[in-house]
Short mmCIF file of C-alpha atoms and ligand atoms in Angstrom, two decimals:
data_model
loop_
_atom_site.label_atom_id
_atom_site.label_comp_id
_atom_site.label_asym_id
_atom_site.label_seq_id
_atom_site.Cartn_x
_atom_site.Cartn_y
_atom_site.Cartn_z
CA MET T 1 177.80 230.08 62.18
CA THR T 2 177.61 231.88 65.53
CA LEU T 3 174.59 234.07 65.91
CA ARG T 4 176.50 236.42 68.11
CA TYR T 5 174.26 239.47 67.62
CA LEU T 6 170.92 237.81 68.27
CA PRO T 7 168.32 238.01 69.76
CA ASP T 8 167.82 241.77 69.33
CA ALA T 9 168.89 241.92 65.70
CA GLY T 10 166.52 243.77 63.38
CA ARG T 11 164.94 241.72 60.61
CA LEU T 12 165.38 243.05 57.08
CA TYR T 13 163.12 240.39 55.63
CA GLY T 14 159.48 239.39 55.83
CA PRO T 15 156.22 241.34 55.45
CA ASP T 16 156.70 243.66 58.47
CA PHE T 17 159.95 245.04 57.10
CA ALA T 18 158.47 245.39 53.60
CA ARG T 19 155.43 247.24 54.97
CA ASP T 20 157.28 249.70 57.19
CA PRO T 21 161.09 249.63 57.04
CA GLN T 22 161.36 253.06 58.69
CA ALA T 23 159.77 251.62 61.86
CA VAL T 24 162.51 248.96 61.95
CA TYR T 25 165.25 251.57 61.41
CA ALA T 26 163.76 253.81 64.15
CA ALA T 27 163.70 250.93 66.66
CA LEU T 28 167.30 249.98 65.77
CA ARG T 29 168.42 253.61 66.08
CA GLU T 30 166.82 253.83 69.52
CA ARG T 31 168.39 250.58 70.72
CA HIS T 32 171.82 250.61 69.07
CA GLY T 33 172.77 254.06 67.76
CA ALA T 34 174.73 254.43 64.52
CA VAL T 35 175.50 250.75 63.86
CA ALA T 36 172.96 247.99 64.49
CA PRO T 37 172.89 244.19 64.29
CA VAL T 38 170.50 242.82 61.67
CA GLU T 39 169.56 239.61 59.91
CA ILE T 40 169.28 240.01 56.14
CA ALA T 41 167.76 236.53 55.82
CA PRO T 42 167.06 233.91 58.49
CA GLY T 43 170.41 233.15 60.13
CA ILE T 44 172.45 235.55 57.94
CA GLU T 45 173.72 238.46 60.01
CA ALA T 46 175.21 241.83 59.24
CA HIS T 47 176.09 245.14 60.86
CA LEU T 48 173.80 247.80 59.42
CA VAL T 49 175.21 251.33 59.39
CA ILE T 50 172.20 253.56 60.05
CA GLY T 51 173.75 256.84 61.29
CA TYR T 52 174.29 259.49 58.60
CA GLN T 53 177.87 260.39 59.64
CA ALA T 54 178.78 256.71 60.10
CA ALA T 55 177.43 255.95 56.60
CA VAL T 56 179.48 258.78 55.11
CA ASP T 57 182.57 257.50 56.99
CA VAL T 58 182.19 254.03 55.43
CA LEU T 59 181.35 255.27 51.95
CA THR T 60 184.12 257.86 51.68
CA ASN T 61 186.59 255.40 53.26
CA ALA T 62 189.16 258.15 53.76
CA ASP T 63 191.68 255.97 55.66
CA GLY T 64 191.21 252.76 53.63
CA THR T 65 189.57 250.87 56.53
CA TRP T 66 186.86 249.36 54.36
CA SER T 67 187.03 246.74 51.64
CA LYS T 68 184.34 245.76 49.12
CA ASP T 69 185.83 242.30 48.71
CA ALA T 70 183.46 240.01 50.65
CA ARG T 71 185.14 236.67 49.91
CA ASP T 72 186.07 236.13 53.60
CA TRP T 73 182.44 236.57 54.55
CA GLN T 74 181.23 234.37 51.68
CA ALA T 75 183.55 231.57 52.79
CA ARG T 76 181.87 231.46 56.22
CA LEU T 77 178.30 231.27 54.95
CA PRO T 78 176.24 228.17 55.72
CA ASP T 79 175.21 225.94 52.84
CA THR T 80 171.56 227.00 52.80
CA PRO T 81 169.21 228.36 50.10
CA GLU T 82 168.95 231.62 52.10
CA ALA T 83 172.73 232.06 51.99
CA ALA T 84 172.86 231.18 48.28
CA ALA T 85 170.21 233.83 47.57
CA MET T 86 172.34 236.52 49.30
CA ILE T 87 175.41 235.62 47.22
CA GLY T 88 173.54 236.71 44.10
CA MET T 89 173.63 240.30 45.37
CA LEU T 90 176.76 240.33 47.53
CA GLY T 91 179.04 237.61 46.13
CA HIS T 92 182.38 238.63 44.67
CA ARG T 93 182.61 239.33 40.92
CA PRO T 94 185.21 241.18 38.83
CA THR T 95 183.29 244.49 38.63
CA PRO T 96 183.69 247.89 40.33
CA VAL T 97 181.01 247.01 42.90
CA TYR T 98 183.08 244.28 44.57
CA SER T 99 186.64 245.53 44.19
CA ASP T 100 189.10 247.89 45.82
CA GLY T 101 192.21 249.93 44.93
CA ALA T 102 193.77 249.40 41.50
CA ASP T 103 191.19 246.80 40.41
CA HIS T 104 188.38 249.18 41.33
CA ALA T 105 190.06 252.09 39.55
CA ARG T 106 190.44 249.99 36.36
CA TYR T 107 186.82 248.75 36.26
CA ARG T 108 185.46 252.10 37.34
CA LYS T 109 187.33 253.88 34.53
CA VAL T 110 185.77 251.57 31.94
CA THR T 111 182.33 252.18 33.47
CA THR T 112 182.58 255.96 33.74
CA ASP T 113 184.30 256.42 30.35
CA CYS T 114 181.70 254.34 28.54
CA TYR T 115 178.66 255.75 30.39
CA SER T 116 179.93 259.26 29.60
CA MET T 117 179.67 258.50 25.87
CA ILE T 118 175.90 258.25 26.10
CA GLN T 119 174.79 261.64 24.85
CA PRO T 120 172.04 263.16 27.01
CA HIS T 121 169.88 264.44 24.13
CA LYS T 122 170.01 261.04 22.38
CA LEU T 123 169.15 259.31 25.65
CA ARG T 124 166.29 261.73 26.22
CA ASN T 125 164.83 261.05 22.76
CA MET T 126 165.18 257.34 23.39
CA VAL T 127 163.28 257.63 26.70
CA ILE T 128 160.56 259.67 24.98
CA GLU T 129 160.13 257.01 22.30
CA VAL T 130 160.07 254.17 24.78
CA SER T 131 157.76 255.95 27.25
CA ASP T 132 155.31 256.98 24.52
CA SER T 133 155.15 253.51 23.05
CA LEU T 134 154.37 252.09 26.51
CA ILE T 135 151.79 254.79 27.34
CA ARG T 136 150.14 254.14 23.98
CA ARG T 137 149.48 250.56 25.03
CA PHE T 138 147.31 251.44 28.04
CA ALA T 139 146.20 255.06 27.49
CA ALA T 140 142.80 254.10 26.09
CA THR T 141 141.95 251.71 28.94
CA GLY T 142 141.74 254.22 31.79
CA SER T 143 143.79 252.07 34.17
CA ALA T 144 147.27 250.59 34.46
CA ASP T 145 149.72 249.01 36.84
CA LEU T 146 152.54 251.50 36.46
CA VAL T 147 155.14 249.08 37.84
CA VAL T 148 154.38 246.34 35.32
CA ASP T 149 153.22 248.48 32.39
CA PHE T 150 155.66 251.38 32.69
CA ALA T 151 158.43 251.52 35.32
CA LYS T 152 159.91 248.06 34.70
CA PRO T 153 159.86 247.92 30.91
CA ILE T 154 161.45 251.38 30.57
CA PRO T 155 164.96 250.56 31.83
CA LEU T 156 164.97 247.18 30.14
CA ARG T 157 164.07 248.57 26.74
CA ILE T 158 166.59 251.36 27.21
CA PHE T 159 169.40 249.04 28.31
CA ASN T 160 168.62 246.72 25.40
CA ARG T 161 169.10 249.66 23.02
CA LEU T 162 172.14 251.10 24.83
CA LEU T 163 173.80 247.69 24.63
CA GLY T 164 173.20 247.76 20.87
CA ARG T 165 170.43 245.17 20.49
CA PRO T 166 167.31 245.52 18.32
CA ASP T 167 164.01 246.28 20.11
CA ALA T 168 162.73 242.80 19.31
CA ASP T 169 165.26 241.43 21.84
CA SER T 170 163.99 243.52 24.74
CA ALA T 171 161.19 241.01 25.35
CA ASP T 172 163.84 238.31 25.95
CA LEU T 173 165.63 240.51 28.45
CA ILE T 174 162.38 241.41 30.23
CA SER T 175 161.20 237.83 30.64
CA ALA T 176 164.67 236.52 31.63
CA LEU T 177 165.13 239.17 34.31
CA SER T 178 161.64 238.93 35.72
CA ASP T 179 161.97 235.15 36.03
CA MET T 180 165.39 235.56 37.59
CA MET T 181 164.35 238.18 40.12
CA GLU T 182 160.82 237.23 41.01
CA ALA T 183 160.80 233.45 40.86
CA ASP T 184 162.34 230.69 42.94
CA GLY T 185 163.39 227.24 41.95
CA GLU T 186 163.03 226.10 38.36
CA ALA T 187 161.70 229.34 36.88
CA GLY T 188 164.49 231.27 38.61
CA ALA T 189 167.12 228.91 37.19
CA ARG T 190 165.54 229.19 33.72
CA GLY T 191 165.64 232.99 34.04
CA THR T 192 169.33 232.95 35.00
CA GLU T 193 170.09 230.72 32.03
CA ALA T 194 168.12 232.97 29.67
CA PHE T 195 169.85 236.08 31.07
CA ASN T 196 173.29 234.50 30.57
CA ARG T 197 172.31 233.53 27.02
CA TYR T 198 171.16 237.11 26.34
CA ILE T 199 174.47 238.55 27.62
CA GLY T 200 176.42 235.97 25.56
CA GLU T 201 174.50 236.96 22.43
CA VAL T 202 175.01 240.68 23.09
CA LEU T 203 178.77 240.21 23.33
CA ALA T 204 179.06 237.78 20.41
CA SER T 205 177.14 240.14 18.13
CA LYS T 206 179.31 243.11 19.07
CA TYR T 207 182.60 241.19 18.82
CA ALA T 208 181.52 240.40 15.25
CA ASP T 209 180.20 243.84 14.37
CA ARG T 210 180.95 246.91 16.48
CA GLY T 211 178.47 249.78 16.68
CA ASP T 212 177.90 253.03 18.56
CA ASP T 213 176.80 251.29 21.73
CA LEU T 214 177.92 250.53 25.28
CA THR T 215 178.92 246.93 24.52
CA SER T 216 181.26 247.99 21.71
CA TRP T 217 182.75 250.76 23.88
CA PHE T 218 183.38 248.24 26.69
CA ILE T 219 185.09 245.86 24.22
CA ASP T 220 187.30 248.58 22.70
CA HIS T 221 188.21 250.33 25.95
CA PRO T 222 192.00 250.58 26.40
CA ALA T 223 191.72 248.76 29.76
CA LYS T 224 191.34 245.65 27.56
CA LEU T 225 188.92 243.69 29.72
CA ASP T 226 189.05 239.94 29.14
CA THR T 227 185.90 238.04 28.18
CA GLU T 228 184.82 237.21 31.74
CA GLU T 229 185.36 240.83 32.79
CA LEU T 230 183.37 242.03 29.77
CA VAL T 231 180.49 239.69 30.60
CA GLN T 232 180.48 241.01 34.18
CA GLN T 233 180.67 244.62 33.00
CA VAL T 234 177.51 244.15 30.92
CA VAL T 235 175.84 242.20 33.73
CA VAL T 236 176.62 244.90 36.30
CA THR T 237 175.24 247.62 34.04
CA VAL T 238 171.94 245.81 33.64
CA ALA T 239 171.79 244.42 37.18
CA ALA T 240 172.89 247.62 38.98
CA GLY T 241 170.70 249.73 36.73
CA PHE T 242 167.45 247.88 36.13
CA GLU T 243 166.00 247.39 39.62
CA PRO T 244 166.87 250.80 41.08
CA MET T 245 165.86 252.57 37.88
CA ALA T 246 162.42 250.92 37.85
CA SER T 247 161.97 251.56 41.57
CA LEU T 248 163.08 255.19 41.36
CA ILE T 249 160.44 255.76 38.67
CA SER T 250 157.61 253.97 40.48
CA ASN T 251 158.47 255.24 43.98
CA THR T 252 158.50 258.79 42.64
CA ILE T 253 155.22 258.46 40.73
CA SER T 254 153.57 256.97 43.82
CA ARG T 255 154.54 260.06 45.81
CA MET T 256 153.49 262.49 43.10
CA VAL T 257 150.01 261.07 42.62
CA SER T 258 149.28 260.93 46.33
CA ASP T 259 150.56 264.35 47.33
CA ASP T 260 148.80 267.55 46.22
CA ARG T 261 152.00 269.53 46.45
CA TYR T 262 153.19 267.80 43.29
CA TYR T 263 150.28 267.05 41.11
CA ASN T 264 146.57 267.23 41.54
CA SER T 265 145.42 268.42 38.19
CA LEU T 266 146.88 269.47 34.89
CA SER T 267 147.11 273.08 36.00
CA ASN T 268 148.33 273.02 39.57
CA GLY T 269 150.79 271.34 41.87
CA ALA T 270 153.64 273.62 42.83
CA LEU T 271 156.56 271.20 43.10
CA SER T 272 158.26 269.65 40.10
CA THR T 273 159.08 266.10 39.03
CA TYR T 274 162.68 266.87 39.97
CA ASP T 275 161.59 267.77 43.53
CA ALA T 276 159.68 264.49 43.72
CA LEU T 277 162.72 262.53 42.53
CA LEU T 278 164.91 264.15 45.19
CA GLU T 279 162.34 263.38 47.84
CA ALA T 280 162.07 259.74 46.74
CA LEU T 281 165.89 259.45 46.73
CA ARG T 282 166.01 260.79 50.26
CA ALA T 283 163.00 259.23 51.97
CA GLU T 284 162.70 255.99 50.06
CA PRO T 285 165.92 255.35 48.14
CA ALA T 286 165.51 252.52 45.62
CA ILE T 287 168.72 250.90 46.90
CA ALA T 288 167.82 250.98 50.58
CA ASN T 289 170.63 248.92 52.11
CA PHE T 290 173.71 247.69 50.33
CA GLY T 291 177.37 246.84 50.55
CA PRO T 292 179.21 244.64 51.00
CA TYR T 293 181.79 246.37 53.20
CA LEU T 294 184.32 244.48 55.33
CA VAL T 295 187.19 245.50 57.63
CA ARG T 296 190.70 244.13 57.27
CA LYS T 297 191.42 244.25 61.03
CA PRO T 298 189.17 244.52 64.12
CA ILE T 299 187.93 248.07 64.70
CA GLU T 300 185.63 249.91 67.02
CA PHE T 301 183.35 251.89 64.76
CA HIS T 302 180.84 254.41 66.18
CA GLY T 303 180.60 252.29 69.36
CA THR T 304 180.46 248.81 67.78
CA TRP T 305 183.27 246.26 67.45
CA ILE T 306 183.55 244.90 63.92
CA GLN T 307 185.72 241.88 63.10
CA PRO T 308 187.23 240.83 59.74
CA GLY T 309 184.87 238.49 57.89
CA GLU T 310 181.74 240.19 59.26
CA LEU T 311 179.38 241.70 56.72
CA VAL T 312 178.67 245.42 56.93
CA LEU T 313 175.87 247.04 54.95
CA VAL T 314 175.16 250.73 54.62
CA SER T 315 171.55 251.77 55.07
CA TYR T 316 171.09 254.69 52.70
CA ALA T 317 167.42 254.68 53.69
CA ALA T 318 168.05 254.92 57.45
CA ALA T 319 170.98 257.34 57.20
CA ASN T 320 168.97 259.69 54.97
CA THR T 321 166.12 259.86 57.43
CA GLU T 322 168.13 260.18 60.64
CA PRO T 323 166.59 263.04 62.60
CA THR T 324 169.16 265.85 62.60
CA GLY T 325 167.08 268.74 63.88
CA LEU T 326 168.32 270.77 60.88
CA PRO T 327 166.02 272.14 58.20
CA ASP T 328 166.32 270.28 54.90
CA GLU T 329 167.30 273.36 52.95
CA LEU T 330 170.67 273.44 54.75
CA ARG T 331 171.75 270.26 52.94
CA SER T 332 174.20 270.88 50.13
CA ASP T 333 172.89 267.97 48.05
CA GLY T 334 169.46 269.43 47.38
CA GLY T 335 167.75 266.74 49.43
CA ALA T 336 168.96 263.59 47.68
CA TYR T 337 171.44 262.79 50.47
CA LEU T 338 172.88 259.29 49.95
CA GLY T 339 170.34 258.03 47.42
CA PHE T 340 173.13 257.43 44.89
CA GLY T 341 175.75 256.50 47.53
CA ALA T 342 178.90 258.57 48.13
CA GLY T 343 182.67 258.28 47.79
CA PRO T 344 184.60 256.04 45.42
CA HIS T 345 181.67 253.67 44.76
CA ARG T 346 179.06 256.39 44.28
CA CYS T 347 176.71 255.53 41.44
CA PRO T 348 178.53 256.40 38.21
CA ALA T 349 175.18 256.63 36.38
CA SER T 350 173.30 259.11 38.55
CA ASP T 351 173.04 261.72 35.76
CA PRO T 352 171.63 259.38 33.10
CA ALA T 353 169.45 257.74 35.77
CA MET T 354 167.92 261.11 36.72
CA LEU T 355 167.44 262.00 33.07
CA ILE T 356 165.69 258.69 32.34
CA ALA T 357 163.41 258.95 35.38
CA MET T 358 162.54 262.60 34.86
CA THR T 359 161.83 262.27 31.14
CA ALA T 360 159.69 259.14 31.59
CA ILE T 361 157.62 260.63 34.44
CA GLU T 362 157.12 263.92 32.63
CA ARG T 363 155.87 262.07 29.53
CA LEU T 364 153.44 260.09 31.64
CA THR T 365 152.04 263.02 33.61
CA ALA T 366 151.86 265.24 30.52
CA HIS T 367 149.70 262.72 28.66
CA LEU T 368 147.63 261.44 31.58
CA SER T 369 146.90 264.55 33.56
CA ASP T 370 144.54 263.08 36.17
CA LEU T 371 146.34 259.95 37.35
CA GLU T 372 145.16 258.71 40.73
CA LEU T 373 145.90 255.68 42.86
CA THR T 374 143.16 253.06 43.08
CA VAL T 375 144.14 252.31 46.70
CA PRO T 376 145.52 254.64 49.39
CA ARG T 377 149.32 254.91 49.25
CA GLU T 378 149.63 253.22 52.67
CA GLU T 379 148.07 250.09 51.14
CA LEU T 380 150.41 249.78 48.16
CA PRO T 381 152.29 246.45 48.15
CA TRP T 382 156.08 246.64 48.59
CA ARG T 383 158.35 243.78 47.56
CA PRO T 384 160.04 242.09 50.51
CA GLY T 385 163.85 241.95 50.58
CA PRO T 386 166.74 243.54 52.48
CA PHE T 387 168.29 245.56 49.68
CA HIS T 388 165.60 247.43 47.77
CA ARG T 389 162.64 249.71 48.38
CA SER T 390 160.50 248.65 45.52
CA LEU T 391 156.78 248.60 44.79
CA ALA T 392 155.28 245.32 43.60
CA ASN T 393 152.37 247.12 41.91
CA LEU T 394 151.24 250.67 41.35
CA PRO T 395 147.57 250.53 40.29
CA VAL T 396 146.23 253.81 38.88
CA ARG T 397 143.20 255.08 37.00
CA PHE T 398 142.83 258.10 34.72
CA THR T 399 140.59 259.52 32.03
CA PRO T 400 141.19 257.36 28.98
CA ILE T 401 142.76 259.04 26.01
CA ARG T 402 141.24 257.95 22.73
CA PRO T 403 142.74 259.65 19.73
CA ASP T 404 139.92 260.11 17.19
CA ARG T 405 142.05 259.73 14.13
CA PRO T 406 145.40 258.11 13.49
CA GLY T 407 148.18 260.68 13.65
CA GLU T 408 146.45 262.89 16.22
CA SER T 409 147.59 261.30 19.43
CA PRO T 410 149.10 263.70 21.93
CA TRP T 411 152.49 262.13 21.47
CA SER T 412 152.67 262.14 17.71
CA ALA T 413 154.18 265.61 17.90
CA SER T 414 157.33 264.12 19.36
CA SER T 415 160.13 263.36 16.93
CA ALA T 416 159.83 259.86 18.17
CA ALA T 417 156.60 258.19 17.31
CA THR T 418 158.35 255.03 16.15
CA ASP T 419 160.28 252.37 18.00
CA GLN T 420 163.36 252.62 15.79
CA ALA T 421 166.78 252.37 17.37
CA PRO T 422 168.53 255.75 17.45
CA SER T 423 171.52 256.20 15.21
CA GLY T 424 174.90 257.39 16.40
CA TYR T 425 175.99 258.33 19.90
CA ALA T 426 179.22 260.05 20.65
CA THR T 427 181.65 260.47 17.81
CA SER T 428 184.83 260.12 19.81
CA ALA T 429 185.80 258.15 22.89
CA PRO T 430 187.15 260.01 25.94
CA TRP T 431 190.26 257.83 25.83
CA SER T 432 191.06 258.63 22.19
CA SER T 433 191.51 262.38 22.69
C1 LIG I 1 171.18 253.91 34.44
C2 LIG I 1 170.99 253.19 35.54
C3 LIG I 1 172.10 252.82 36.49
C4 LIG I 1 173.30 252.20 36.23
C5 LIG I 1 173.85 251.73 34.89
C6 LIG I 1 174.01 252.09 37.52
C7 LIG I 1 175.25 251.53 37.68
C8 LIG I 1 175.95 251.49 38.88
C9 LIG I 1 177.26 250.90 39.05
C10 LIG I 1 178.10 250.24 37.95
C11 LIG I 1 177.62 251.06 40.36
C12 LIG I 1 178.90 250.57 41.04
C13 LIG I 1 179.93 251.67 41.13
C14 LIG I 1 181.17 251.27 41.90
O1 LIG I 1 181.13 250.34 42.73
O2 LIG I 1 182.22 251.92 41.70
C15 LIG I 1 176.52 251.74 41.01
C16 LIG I 1 176.51 252.10 42.34
C17 LIG I 1 175.40 252.60 42.98
N1 LIG I 1 174.20 252.94 42.41
FE1 LIG I 1 173.74 252.92 40.43
N2 LIG I 1 173.21 252.63 38.50
C18 LIG I 1 172.05 253.07 37.92
C19 LIG I 1 170.97 253.65 38.53
C20 LIG I 1 170.88 253.82 39.90
C21 LIG I 1 169.71 254.31 40.59
C22 LIG I 1 168.39 254.69 39.90
C23 LIG I 1 170.01 254.34 41.92
C24 LIG I 1 169.17 254.74 43.10
C25 LIG I 1 168.10 255.40 43.03
C26 LIG I 1 171.37 253.87 42.06
C27 LIG I 1 172.05 253.82 43.27
C28 LIG I 1 173.36 253.39 43.41
C29 LIG I 1 174.05 253.34 44.68
C30 LIG I 1 173.47 253.71 46.04
C31 LIG I 1 175.34 252.86 44.41
C32 LIG I 1 176.48 252.67 45.43
C33 LIG I 1 176.53 251.25 45.91
C34 LIG I 1 177.66 251.08 46.92
O3 LIG I 1 177.84 251.93 47.80
O4 LIG I 1 178.36 250.10 46.79
N3 LIG I 1 171.87 253.58 40.83
N4 LIG I 1 175.52 252.00 40.09
#
């Protein structure tokens, strides 16, 4: 494969990028303008769209220039472990993320119809139950790693319930996904196998016995997805949702507990959790760089020639932080900018995602009113990788809460002191009316 962009390509891998990605974006902006050459892994190149207007042009795709089908790019990849690792995130699958036109419209309709059947008040109660049961596990200890003990288990337990599985199965999903995402080699392969088994079991159980859950709604949707499409629809929900959901929660908490404007005691802190979420979505979006986007014919785009078969990624993180000279309050999106994408592939789950994050963080900060980081924020460890902005750990301490008598914990007032699955979601499907 020709390394035609090197040697001044930016590196979106390794410890330097994980520590300070904004420094890499600033250097690229200075050297290349709106579109910059990068390596997403050793020897794997891409064009990174870092200008705000250029990012909006790709995402809105008004003239149909851009395709999400990256099979031409995939076909040119070298046979290396680095390339194989990138296919996991960017390789073609029959889901909305990797398709265009009529295929995209069909998958997207299934996704948006079924997500819209999740009723906000039921989801909120579910998040309260899950958050409280997690907080209960560490509240008496006075310390926690809020990535491991809180932010990661929340989406997994929620997805497990939304997909219609009993709580007991959420442990399987958690261990399969953490092996799959954090480990290499054998453990990674075991994780992938366990994840596939979990998805297979979810679908088999719902084929046999439908319920009020996402899996059953996917199966019964009039688009009549075949089995492979159904598997991919469940996979994309968990895969597209889990990582960014966990990172949105932990990135936001890390800002709140290290910035007096948000939270420095139970009684003060002028800005809200919602403000903190918007700031995290703007300055440190959980999906930092993603795509794939390809052109069908050569084009000159914001000063750079792009050929068919070349990978293009959009940097939500760099575009959001491009210096504009304008005050933030002029933005019509309240500060979130491109944190959930834009255009036809914009995140179809931004409303439930915000509700999950806000409810979980408010539960945490309501119960533990003096959370503080055990290390300065600048020293928190970030996970390396080109696509996410994601903390590896979020160590905090707080005054332990020790309920004197059973039944008097601060959370027992919620309707949701148990871990039972909620009953009943929507009563009618959007496609049946
Ligand atoms: C409930 C959790 C979530 C679910 C189920 C979910 C699901 C999805 C799906 C299915 C897509 C693909 C849409 C398409 O291609 O038409 C998508 C796109 C996207 N999501 Fe989410 N998402 C979730 C949470 C989040 C969060 C927390 C963030 C960021 C903070 C996020 C950021 C994005 C972005 C930036 C895109 C656009 C990607 C692109 O341009 O190709 N999502 N999401």
